mmCIF file of C-alpha atoms in Angstrom:
data_model
loop_
_atom_site.group_PDB
_atom_site.id
_atom_site.type_symbol
_atom_site.label_atom_id
_atom_site.label_comp_id
_atom_site.label_asym_id
_atom_site.label_seq_id
_atom_site.Cartn_x
_atom_site.Cartn_y
_atom_site.Cartn_z
ATOM 1 C CA MET A 1073 177.469 -115.062 179.048
ATOM 2 C CA ASN A 1074 174.548 -113.914 176.885
ATOM 3 C CA LYS A 1075 175.355 -111.921 173.746
ATOM 4 C CA ALA A 1076 173.583 -109.054 172.001
ATOM 5 C CA ALA A 1077 174.298 -107.364 168.672
ATOM 6 C CA PHE A 1078 174.573 -103.579 168.265
ATOM 7 C CA ILE A 1079 174.377 -102.556 164.597
ATOM 8 C CA LYS A 1080 175.148 -98.984 163.519
ATOM 9 C CA TYR A 1081 176.034 -96.877 160.509
ATOM 10 C CA GLY A 1082 178.960 -94.666 161.496
ATOM 11 C CA SER A 1083 178.976 -92.320 164.475
ATOM 12 C CA PHE A 1084 175.432 -90.861 164.113
ATOM 13 C CA SER A 1085 176.679 -87.503 165.481
ATOM 14 C CA HIS A 1086 178.428 -89.278 168.398
ATOM 15 C CA ILE A 1087 175.070 -90.730 169.476
ATOM 16 C CA ASN A 1088 176.016 -94.369 168.857
ATOM 17 C CA GLU A 1089 178.891 -94.244 171.326
ATOM 18 C CA SER A 1090 176.620 -92.858 174.054
ATOM 19 C CA VAL A 1091 173.780 -95.324 173.430
ATOM 20 C CA LEU A 1092 176.078 -98.352 173.394
ATOM 21 C CA SER A 1093 177.801 -97.176 176.573
ATOM 22 C CA GLU A 1094 174.433 -96.915 178.343
ATOM 23 C CA LEU A 1095 173.321 -100.341 177.105
ATOM 24 C CA LYS A 1096 176.522 -101.877 178.465
ATOM 25 C CA ARG A 1097 175.984 -100.105 181.795
ATOM 26 C CA ASN A 1098 172.368 -101.284 182.078
ATOM 27 C CA PHE A 1099 173.077 -104.830 180.816
ATOM 28 C CA PRO A 1100 176.375 -105.740 182.560
ATOM 29 C CA GLU A 1101 175.583 -109.433 182.174
ATOM 30 C CA ILE A 1102 175.600 -109.190 178.366
ATOM 31 C CA ALA A 1103 178.521 -109.088 175.902
ATOM 32 C CA PHE A 1104 177.870 -106.783 172.935
ATOM 33 C CA ASP A 1105 178.891 -107.634 169.381
ATOM 34 C CA GLU A 1106 179.295 -104.235 167.660
ATOM 35 C CA PHE A 1107 178.937 -104.089 163.874
ATOM 36 C CA ASP A 1108 179.528 -100.864 161.917
ATOM 37 C CA LEU A 1109 178.186 -100.840 158.360
ATOM 38 C CA ILE A 1110 180.264 -97.834 157.247
ATOM 39 C CA PRO A 1111 183.464 -99.783 156.443
ATOM 40 C CA GLU A 1112 181.387 -102.495 154.779
ATOM 41 C CA LYS A 1113 179.862 -100.136 152.220
ATOM 42 C CA TYR A 1114 183.213 -99.719 150.502
ATOM 43 C CA SER A 1115 183.300 -103.423 149.719
ATOM 44 C CA LEU A 1116 180.178 -103.123 147.558
ATOM 45 C CA ASP A 1117 180.392 -102.916 143.787
ATOM 46 C CA THR A 1118 180.666 -99.187 143.061
ATOM 47 C CA ALA A 1119 179.290 -99.603 139.551
ATOM 48 C CA PHE A 1120 176.076 -101.169 140.880
ATOM 49 C CA ILE A 1121 175.712 -98.430 143.496
ATOM 50 C CA LEU A 1122 176.029 -95.735 140.819
ATOM 51 C CA LEU A 1123 173.621 -97.512 138.487
ATOM 52 C CA HIS A 1124 170.904 -97.862 141.116
ATOM 53 C CA ALA A 1125 171.421 -94.300 142.348
ATOM 54 C CA PHE A 1126 170.798 -93.005 138.834
ATOM 55 C CA VAL A 1127 167.793 -95.277 138.291
ATOM 56 C CA GLU A 1128 166.073 -94.050 141.468
ATOM 57 C CA TYR A 1129 167.331 -90.438 141.668
ATOM 58 C CA GLY A 1130 168.497 -89.619 138.136
ATOM 59 C CA ASN A 1131 166.257 -86.589 137.558
ATOM 60 C CA GLU A 1132 167.112 -85.016 140.911
ATOM 61 C CA ILE A 1133 170.845 -85.643 140.447
ATOM 62 C CA LEU A 1134 170.876 -84.139 136.961
ATOM 63 C CA SER A 1135 168.807 -81.127 138.068
ATOM 64 C CA GLY A 1136 171.181 -80.496 140.961
ATOM 65 C CA LYS A 1137 168.583 -81.115 143.677
ATOM 66 C CA LYS A 1138 170.577 -84.035 145.079
ATOM 67 C CA LYS A 1139 174.273 -84.830 145.156
ATOM 68 C CA LEU A 1140 175.153 -88.253 143.796
ATOM 69 C CA ILE A 1141 177.100 -89.228 146.916
ATOM 70 C CA ASN A 1142 174.078 -88.450 149.130
ATOM 71 C CA THR A 1143 171.838 -90.908 147.257
ATOM 72 C CA PHE A 1144 173.905 -94.064 147.880
ATOM 73 C CA ASN A 1145 172.304 -94.721 151.261
ATOM 74 C CA ARG A 1146 168.763 -94.292 149.950
ATOM 75 C CA THR A 1147 168.561 -96.879 147.190
ATOM 76 C CA ASP A 1148 166.630 -100.130 147.217
ATOM 77 C CA TYR A 1149 169.793 -101.959 146.119
ATOM 78 C CA PHE A 1150 171.954 -100.579 148.916
ATOM 79 C CA PHE A 1151 169.272 -101.302 151.551
ATOM 80 C CA ARG A 1152 169.010 -104.938 150.476
ATOM 81 C CA ARG A 1153 172.785 -105.377 150.251
ATOM 82 C CA ARG A 1154 173.176 -104.024 153.786
ATOM 83 C CA ARG A 1155 170.556 -106.516 154.924
ATOM 84 C CA GLU A 1156 172.619 -109.322 153.406
ATOM 85 C CA MET A 1157 175.774 -108.043 155.146
ATOM 86 C CA ILE A 1158 174.038 -107.949 158.514
ATOM 87 C CA LEU A 1159 172.603 -111.454 158.189
ATOM 88 C CA ASN A 1160 175.995 -112.812 157.109
ATOM 89 C CA HIS A 1161 177.740 -111.098 160.011
ATOM 90 C CA LEU A 1162 175.237 -112.294 162.615
ATOM 91 C CA ALA A 1163 174.923 -115.839 161.233
ATOM 92 C CA GLY A 1164 175.873 -118.688 163.535
ATOM 93 C CA GLU A 1165 175.489 -116.690 166.755
ATOM 94 C CA LYS A 1166 172.693 -116.828 169.303
ATOM 95 C CA TYR A 1167 171.741 -113.336 170.468
ATOM 96 C CA LEU A 1168 169.504 -112.401 173.371
ATOM 97 C CA PHE A 1169 168.480 -109.337 171.330
ATOM 98 C CA THR A 1170 169.587 -107.091 168.479
ATOM 99 C CA PHE A 1171 169.666 -103.296 168.572
ATOM 100 C CA GLN A 1172 170.067 -100.780 165.751
ATOM 101 C CA THR A 1173 170.184 -96.991 165.502
ATOM 102 C CA GLN A 1174 168.422 -95.190 162.650
ATOM 103 C CA ALA A 1175 166.277 -96.862 159.978
ATOM 104 C CA LEU A 1176 168.803 -96.941 157.136
ATOM 105 C CA PHE A 1177 168.803 -100.758 157.252
ATOM 106 C CA ASP A 1178 166.965 -103.696 158.831
ATOM 107 C CA ALA A 1179 169.026 -105.596 161.414
ATOM 108 C CA SER A 1180 166.233 -107.811 162.780
ATOM 109 C CA LEU A 1181 166.642 -111.577 163.116
ATOM 110 C CA PRO A 1182 163.694 -114.024 162.988
ATOM 111 C CA GLY A 1183 162.683 -115.098 166.491
ATOM 112 C CA THR A 1184 164.986 -112.585 168.243
ATOM 113 C CA PRO A 1185 163.757 -109.455 170.061
ATOM 114 C CA HIS A 1186 164.853 -106.432 168.037
ATOM 115 C CA PHE A 1187 164.997 -102.766 169.030
ATOM 116 C CA LEU A 1188 165.454 -99.548 167.089
ATOM 117 C CA TYR A 1189 166.392 -96.002 168.198
ATOM 118 C CA THR A 1190 165.978 -93.131 165.767
ATOM 119 C CA ASP A 1191 165.768 -89.352 165.431
ATOM 120 C CA HIS A 1192 163.874 -89.203 162.136
ATOM 121 C CA THR A 1193 161.528 -90.783 159.606
ATOM 122 C CA HIS A 1194 161.551 -90.162 155.864
ATOM 123 C CA LEU A 1195 157.893 -89.096 155.816
ATOM 124 C CA GLU A 1196 158.381 -86.589 158.643
ATOM 125 C CA ASN A 1197 160.061 -84.431 155.958
ATOM 126 C CA LEU A 1198 156.564 -83.588 154.742
ATOM 127 C CA GLN A 1199 156.040 -81.558 157.922
ATOM 128 C CA TYR A 1200 158.831 -79.130 157.029
ATOM 129 C CA PRO A 1201 157.866 -75.943 155.178
ATOM 130 C CA GLY A 1202 158.693 -76.002 151.488
ATOM 131 C CA TYR A 1203 159.752 -79.653 151.367
ATOM 132 C CA ASP A 1204 159.563 -80.976 147.796
ATOM 133 C CA LYS A 1205 157.469 -84.176 147.775
ATOM 134 C CA ARG A 1206 159.382 -85.321 144.715
ATOM 135 C CA GLY A 1207 162.238 -86.081 147.104
ATOM 136 C CA LEU A 1208 160.269 -89.002 148.542
ATOM 137 C CA VAL A 1209 160.936 -92.477 147.143
ATOM 138 C CA LYS A 1210 158.088 -95.002 147.454
ATOM 139 C CA LYS A 1211 160.385 -98.041 147.396
ATOM 140 C CA TRP A 1212 162.465 -96.606 150.210
ATOM 141 C CA ILE A 1213 159.403 -95.757 152.320
ATOM 142 C CA ASN A 1214 158.117 -99.316 151.981
ATOM 143 C CA LEU A 1215 161.479 -100.722 153.091
ATOM 144 C CA GLU A 1216 161.601 -98.269 155.975
ATOM 145 C CA ARG A 1217 158.062 -99.241 157.047
ATOM 146 C CA GLN A 1218 159.010 -102.927 157.065
ATOM 147 C CA THR A 1219 162.029 -102.124 159.236
ATOM 148 C CA TYR A 1220 159.738 -100.537 161.831
ATOM 149 C CA MET A 1221 157.295 -103.429 161.666
ATOM 150 C CA ASN A 1222 160.119 -105.920 162.368
ATOM 151 C CA ALA A 1223 161.112 -104.124 165.581
ATOM 152 C CA SER A 1224 159.805 -105.269 168.972
ATOM 153 C CA LEU A 1225 160.004 -101.668 170.210
ATOM 154 C CA ILE A 1226 160.929 -98.392 168.519
ATOM 155 C CA PHE A 1227 162.567 -95.673 170.624
ATOM 156 C CA THR A 1228 162.507 -92.090 169.407
ATOM 157 C CA MET A 1229 164.386 -88.941 170.316
ATOM 158 C CA SER A 1230 161.335 -86.673 170.081
ATOM 159 C CA SER A 1231 157.546 -86.643 170.225
ATOM 160 C CA ASN A 1232 157.084 -85.573 166.592
ATOM 161 C CA ILE A 1233 158.895 -88.715 165.387
ATOM 162 C CA SER A 1234 156.730 -90.897 167.629
ATOM 163 C CA GLU A 1235 153.691 -89.259 166.051
ATOM 164 C CA SER A 1236 155.080 -89.804 162.540
ATOM 165 C CA LEU A 1237 155.652 -93.521 163.157
ATOM 166 C CA VAL A 1238 152.015 -93.982 164.163
ATOM 167 C CA ARG A 1239 150.474 -91.531 161.672
ATOM 168 C CA ASP A 1240 152.629 -92.164 158.585
ATOM 169 C CA TYR A 1241 153.765 -95.774 158.968
ATOM 170 C CA GLY A 1242 150.891 -97.420 160.848
ATOM 171 C CA CYS A 1243 153.010 -98.491 163.828
ATOM 172 C CA ASN A 1244 151.229 -99.728 166.933
ATOM 173 C CA PRO A 1245 151.386 -96.839 169.475
ATOM 174 C CA SER A 1246 152.269 -99.319 172.236
ATOM 175 C CA LYS A 1247 155.484 -100.173 170.353
ATOM 176 C CA VAL A 1248 156.654 -96.554 170.027
ATOM 177 C CA ILE A 1249 158.338 -94.899 173.021
ATOM 178 C CA CYS A 1250 159.810 -91.405 173.162
ATOM 179 C CA VAL A 1251 162.976 -91.563 175.316
ATOM 180 C CA TYR A 1252 164.642 -88.313 174.145
ATOM 181 C CA GLY A 1253 168.456 -88.094 173.992
ATOM 182 C CA GLY A 1254 171.498 -86.572 175.634
ATOM 183 C CA SER A 1255 174.297 -84.102 175.031
ATOM 184 C CA ASN A 1256 177.767 -84.768 173.588
ATOM 185 C CA VAL A 1257 179.361 -81.867 175.466
ATOM 186 C CA LYS A 1258 179.457 -82.062 179.263
ATOM 187 C CA ALA A 1259 179.035 -78.832 181.212
ATOM 188 C CA ASP A 1260 180.863 -78.576 184.535
ATOM 189 C CA GLU A 1261 179.702 -76.323 187.368
ATOM 190 C CA GLU A 1262 182.586 -73.926 186.763
ATOM 191 C CA ASP A 1263 181.465 -73.581 183.137
ATOM 192 C CA ASN A 1264 178.242 -71.932 184.294
ATOM 193 C CA ALA A 1265 179.739 -69.711 186.993
ATOM 194 C CA ASP A 1266 180.259 -66.656 184.755
ATOM 195 C CA ASN A 1267 176.898 -64.891 184.672
ATOM 196 C CA GLY A 1268 178.643 -61.822 183.275
ATOM 197 C CA ARG A 1269 178.632 -63.504 179.874
ATOM 198 C CA TYR A 1270 175.061 -62.314 179.248
ATOM 199 C CA ALA A 1271 176.333 -58.733 179.143
ATOM 200 C CA ARG A 1272 178.698 -59.568 176.254
ATOM 201 C CA ARG A 1273 175.826 -59.885 173.769
ATOM 202 C CA ASN A 1274 177.604 -62.691 171.942
ATOM 203 C CA ILE A 1275 175.293 -64.764 169.703
ATOM 204 C CA LEU A 1276 176.561 -68.295 168.979
ATOM 205 C CA PHE A 1277 175.720 -70.479 165.957
ATOM 206 C CA VAL A 1278 176.963 -74.112 165.966
ATOM 207 C CA GLY A 1279 176.308 -76.274 162.889
ATOM 208 C CA LEU A 1280 178.071 -78.045 160.050
ATOM 209 C CA ASP A 1281 175.437 -77.271 157.415
ATOM 210 C CA TRP A 1282 175.172 -73.478 157.010
ATOM 211 C CA GLU A 1283 172.207 -73.557 154.615
ATOM 212 C CA ARG A 1284 170.083 -76.237 156.302
ATOM 213 C CA LYS A 1285 170.704 -74.799 159.756
ATOM 214 C CA GLY A 1286 169.380 -71.402 158.623
ATOM 215 C CA GLY A 1287 172.709 -69.591 158.607
ATOM 216 C CA PRO A 1288 171.841 -67.148 155.791
ATOM 217 C CA VAL A 1289 168.672 -66.139 157.671
ATOM 218 C CA LEU A 1290 170.697 -65.504 160.827
ATOM 219 C CA ALA A 1291 173.186 -63.382 158.862
ATOM 220 C CA GLU A 1292 170.314 -61.192 157.622
ATOM 221 C CA ALA A 1293 168.803 -60.965 161.101
ATOM 222 C CA PHE A 1294 172.142 -60.022 162.642
ATOM 223 C CA LYS A 1295 172.327 -56.905 160.458
ATOM 224 C CA GLU A 1296 169.091 -55.760 162.111
ATOM 225 C CA VAL A 1297 170.384 -56.688 165.559
ATOM 226 C CA LEU A 1298 173.424 -54.431 165.059
ATOM 227 C CA LYS A 1299 171.151 -51.440 164.447
ATOM 228 C CA VAL A 1300 169.826 -51.792 168.011
ATOM 229 C CA HIS A 1301 172.882 -53.312 169.688
ATOM 230 C CA PRO A 1302 175.999 -52.183 167.768
ATOM 231 C CA ASP A 1303 178.210 -53.958 170.320
ATOM 232 C CA ALA A 1304 176.603 -57.373 169.621
ATOM 233 C CA THR A 1305 178.804 -60.116 168.155
ATOM 234 C CA LEU A 1306 178.094 -63.261 166.138
ATOM 235 C CA THR A 1307 180.285 -66.377 166.382
ATOM 236 C CA ILE A 1308 179.866 -69.127 163.766
ATOM 237 C CA VAL A 1309 181.241 -72.546 164.740
ATOM 238 C CA GLY A 1310 181.171 -75.755 162.694
ATOM 239 C CA CYS A 1311 180.992 -74.398 159.150
ATOM 240 C CA GLN A 1312 182.847 -71.697 157.273
ATOM 241 C CA PRO A 1313 180.486 -69.584 155.141
ATOM 242 C CA ASN A 1314 181.892 -66.882 152.909
ATOM 243 C CA LEU A 1315 180.747 -63.869 154.934
ATOM 244 C CA SER A 1316 182.116 -60.401 155.412
ATOM 245 C CA MET A 1317 180.154 -58.865 158.280
ATOM 246 C CA GLN A 1318 180.811 -56.445 161.074
ATOM 247 C CA ASN A 1319 181.370 -58.051 164.512
ATOM 248 C CA CYS A 1320 181.295 -61.585 163.048
ATOM 249 C CA THR A 1321 183.892 -64.261 163.903
ATOM 250 C CA ILE A 1322 184.076 -67.597 162.053
ATOM 251 C CA PRO A 1323 186.286 -70.203 163.797
ATOM 252 C CA GLY A 1324 184.841 -72.917 161.510
ATOM 253 C CA LYS A 1325 185.067 -76.616 162.369
ATOM 254 C CA VAL A 1326 186.498 -77.317 165.824
ATOM 255 C CA GLY A 1327 186.683 -80.257 168.246
ATOM 256 C CA LEU A 1328 184.092 -80.923 170.959
ATOM 257 C CA ASP A 1329 186.361 -79.426 173.644
ATOM 258 C CA GLU A 1330 186.620 -76.205 171.683
ATOM 259 C CA VAL A 1331 182.844 -76.111 171.146
ATOM 260 C CA LYS A 1332 182.573 -76.139 174.923
ATOM 261 C CA SER A 1333 184.784 -73.062 175.213
ATOM 262 C CA TYR A 1334 182.594 -71.155 172.726
ATOM 263 C CA LEU A 1335 179.472 -72.160 174.639
ATOM 264 C CA ASN A 1336 181.059 -70.774 177.800
ATOM 265 C CA LYS A 1337 181.723 -67.410 176.121
ATOM 266 C CA ALA A 1338 178.289 -67.046 174.509
ATOM 267 C CA SER A 1339 175.305 -64.999 175.709
ATOM 268 C CA VAL A 1340 172.615 -66.428 173.398
ATOM 269 C CA PHE A 1341 172.445 -69.564 171.244
ATOM 270 C CA CYS A 1342 170.744 -69.276 167.843
ATOM 271 C CA LEU A 1343 170.129 -72.009 165.268
ATOM 272 C CA PRO A 1344 167.220 -71.085 162.931
ATOM 273 C CA SER A 1345 167.130 -74.467 161.167
ATOM 274 C CA ARG A 1346 165.018 -75.101 158.084
ATOM 275 C CA LEU A 1347 165.091 -78.888 158.633
ATOM 276 C CA GLU A 1348 166.198 -80.482 161.911
ATOM 277 C CA PRO A 1349 165.776 -84.193 162.788
ATOM 278 C CA PHE A 1350 166.693 -83.516 166.423
ATOM 279 C CA GLY A 1351 169.358 -80.943 167.277
ATOM 280 C CA ILE A 1352 171.786 -82.060 169.990
ATOM 281 C CA ALA A 1353 173.486 -78.651 169.760
ATOM 282 C CA PHE A 1354 170.420 -77.168 171.476
ATOM 283 C CA LEU A 1355 170.889 -79.519 174.425
ATOM 284 C CA GLU A 1356 174.524 -78.502 174.693
ATOM 285 C CA ALA A 1357 173.422 -74.864 174.836
ATOM 286 C CA MET A 1358 170.871 -75.662 177.546
ATOM 287 C CA ALA A 1359 173.523 -77.522 179.558
ATOM 288 C CA HIS A 1360 175.554 -74.298 179.486
ATOM 289 C CA LYS A 1361 172.604 -72.157 180.663
ATOM 290 C CA LEU A 1362 172.185 -70.344 177.362
ATOM 291 C CA PRO A 1363 168.844 -68.867 176.244
ATOM 292 C CA VAL A 1364 167.928 -70.122 172.770
ATOM 293 C CA VAL A 1365 166.308 -68.692 169.645
ATOM 294 C CA ALA A 1366 165.241 -71.396 167.181
ATOM 295 C CA THR A 1367 162.606 -72.342 164.621
ATOM 296 C CA ARG A 1368 159.241 -73.920 165.393
ATOM 297 C CA ILE A 1369 159.924 -77.194 163.552
ATOM 298 C CA GLY A 1370 160.644 -80.877 164.179
ATOM 299 C CA ALA A 1371 161.775 -81.851 167.670
ATOM 300 C CA ILE A 1372 162.703 -78.318 168.718
ATOM 301 C CA PRO A 1373 159.412 -77.448 170.521
ATOM 302 C CA ASP A 1374 160.036 -80.482 172.769
ATOM 303 C CA PHE A 1375 162.962 -78.745 174.456
ATOM 304 C CA ILE A 1376 162.608 -75.036 173.675
ATOM 305 C CA HIS A 1377 159.588 -73.825 175.619
ATOM 306 C CA GLU A 1378 158.355 -70.483 174.336
ATOM 307 C CA GLY A 1379 159.051 -67.668 176.777
ATOM 308 C CA ARG A 1380 160.659 -70.022 179.319
ATOM 309 C CA ASN A 1381 164.090 -70.982 177.965
ATOM 310 C CA GLY A 1382 163.922 -69.354 174.547
ATOM 311 C CA TYR A 1383 161.876 -68.061 171.637
ATOM 312 C CA LEU A 1384 160.544 -69.981 168.634
ATOM 313 C CA VAL A 1385 160.157 -68.309 165.239
ATOM 314 C CA ALA A 1386 158.977 -69.359 161.782
ATOM 315 C CA PRO A 1387 161.657 -70.666 159.387
ATOM 316 C CA ASP A 1388 163.089 -68.183 156.872
ATOM 317 C CA SER A 1389 161.870 -65.156 158.876
ATOM 318 C CA PRO A 1390 164.864 -62.836 159.443
ATOM 319 C CA GLY A 1391 162.684 -60.030 160.830
ATOM 320 C CA GLU A 1392 161.022 -62.239 163.442
ATOM 321 C CA LEU A 1393 164.396 -63.808 164.251
ATOM 322 C CA ALA A 1394 166.031 -60.411 164.748
ATOM 323 C CA GLY A 1395 163.194 -59.310 167.036
ATOM 324 C CA SER A 1396 163.607 -62.358 169.283
ATOM 325 C CA LEU A 1397 167.382 -61.933 169.470
ATOM 326 C CA ILE A 1398 166.997 -58.256 170.359
ATOM 327 C CA ARG A 1399 164.520 -59.107 173.145
ATOM 328 C CA LEU A 1400 167.128 -61.340 174.747
ATOM 329 C CA LEU A 1401 170.048 -58.966 174.236
ATOM 330 C CA ASP A 1402 167.925 -56.211 175.813
ATOM 331 C CA SER A 1403 167.858 -57.993 179.170
ATOM 332 C CA GLU A 1404 170.632 -59.815 181.034
ATOM 333 C CA GLU A 1405 168.053 -60.877 183.623
ATOM 334 C CA ARG A 1406 165.854 -62.501 180.971
ATOM 335 C CA CYS A 1407 168.880 -64.320 179.540
ATOM 336 C CA ARG A 1408 169.788 -65.573 182.994
ATOM 337 C CA ASP A 1409 166.234 -66.746 183.795
ATOM 338 C CA PHE A 1410 165.893 -68.509 180.435
ATOM 339 C CA GLY A 1411 169.287 -70.142 180.899
ATOM 340 C CA GLU A 1412 168.357 -71.469 184.335
ATOM 341 C CA TYR A 1413 165.056 -72.925 183.080
ATOM 342 C CA GLY A 1414 166.779 -74.651 180.148
ATOM 343 C CA TYR A 1415 169.480 -76.018 182.453
ATOM 344 C CA ARG A 1416 166.850 -77.570 184.745
ATOM 345 C CA LEU A 1417 164.920 -79.051 181.800
ATOM 346 C CA PHE A 1418 168.132 -80.516 180.400
ATOM 347 C CA HIS A 1419 168.959 -82.309 183.656
ATOM 348 C CA GLU A 1420 165.386 -83.482 184.196
ATOM 349 C CA ARG A 1421 164.978 -85.000 180.733
ATOM 350 C CA TYR A 1422 167.956 -84.827 178.372
ATOM 351 C CA THR A 1423 170.840 -86.904 179.682
ATOM 352 C CA TRP A 1424 172.163 -90.146 178.218
ATOM 353 C CA GLU A 1425 171.819 -91.753 181.657
ATOM 354 C CA LYS A 1426 168.064 -91.082 181.723
ATOM 355 C CA THR A 1427 167.618 -92.053 178.063
ATOM 356 C CA GLY A 1428 169.650 -95.241 178.561
ATOM 357 C CA LYS A 1429 167.614 -96.280 181.589
ATOM 358 C CA SER A 1430 164.304 -95.646 179.796
ATOM 359 C CA ILE A 1431 165.449 -97.719 176.819
ATOM 360 C CA SER A 1432 166.835 -100.550 178.944
ATOM 361 C CA ASP A 1433 163.834 -100.797 181.282
ATOM 362 C CA SER A 1434 161.461 -101.073 178.322
ATOM 363 C CA MET A 1435 163.690 -103.628 176.609
ATOM 364 C CA LYS A 1436 163.876 -105.819 179.710
ATOM 365 C CA SER A 1437 160.091 -106.117 179.831
ATOM 366 C CA VAL A 1438 160.242 -107.627 176.325
ATOM 367 C CA ILE A 1439 163.484 -109.640 176.475
ATOM 368 C CA TYR A 1440 162.915 -111.469 179.723
ATOM 369 C CA ARG A 1441 159.189 -111.963 179.097
ATOM 370 C CA GLU A 1442 160.046 -113.654 175.794
ATOM 371 C CA GLU A 1443 162.762 -115.692 177.538
ATOM 372 C CA VAL A 1444 160.160 -117.073 179.969
ATOM 373 C CA ILE A 1445 157.771 -117.885 177.117
ATOM 374 C CA VAL A 1446 160.526 -119.784 175.276
#
């Protein structure tokens, strides 16, 4: 039986499990060797990691702009050490192809078709309002660019990342394919049977990072919402900010099954992110027929169509955000129509089955063509 290698770095927001499952389903004739770099990082010399983190990010760490622990994965040293680990792990085996998610390492092998699936590029950060260019590291960008160049095909989760790969890294457009992504939370038919939920005026926020996901902006906007709809409620799932607000509930971090129950109870989904590589939470909201209010950044305009399944606002604009939320809470019919449109778009484009088939079909045209040539 042919073998292939699947190299990952942790869960990747549960994406890795879904992608690998689809690859196995579409390549039943292939045995997959799965290699997770997360456990391996703890075997590295901590002193060297700290030294290189300070050499490359010292000023930002000392000024408080970056946390030391968040710089480990973005050093030249750590990138090269991961490359060594991968080559050592894959040595001695013959693989039909290798596949990696994200560009935090280079898992390519000479003479072997290699594929990459990602939701972000480092240089795409420049497209976000207020991003500090000093956060970019030239060494890292060069290593990242080489990783893309070593891939036979690069699959992206959104059109803006496809554009960044061509515009910012000089990738051949024929090698870059937008295949989107799927949802981690499945919505059953009975989940969407309660149309009365739109009358509850319950706004739902789901995110682990309160600041980056625009939580403080939503809190300000909600105060304005209450002036028009005093019966409106705000539910914050995933994080636990220190808030004391009227009609606000904060369950904090919960499991995926519990997230589903909050989606079922919600009327509107709102995540006014300041920086968002993709945003699977939006897909989960669409799967549960929720209208969405979000920011006009990153991948979000791919799946939130203005005036069809939600409203898009500028980042850090509590007034504009409040206005969009009020427009939805004003009309149960509008909420229902938006929810139906988003539900259809989700099933037409954003399922792991569709993404997996798009990835696999494109890969087969490379793998088996190269097999014939050999």
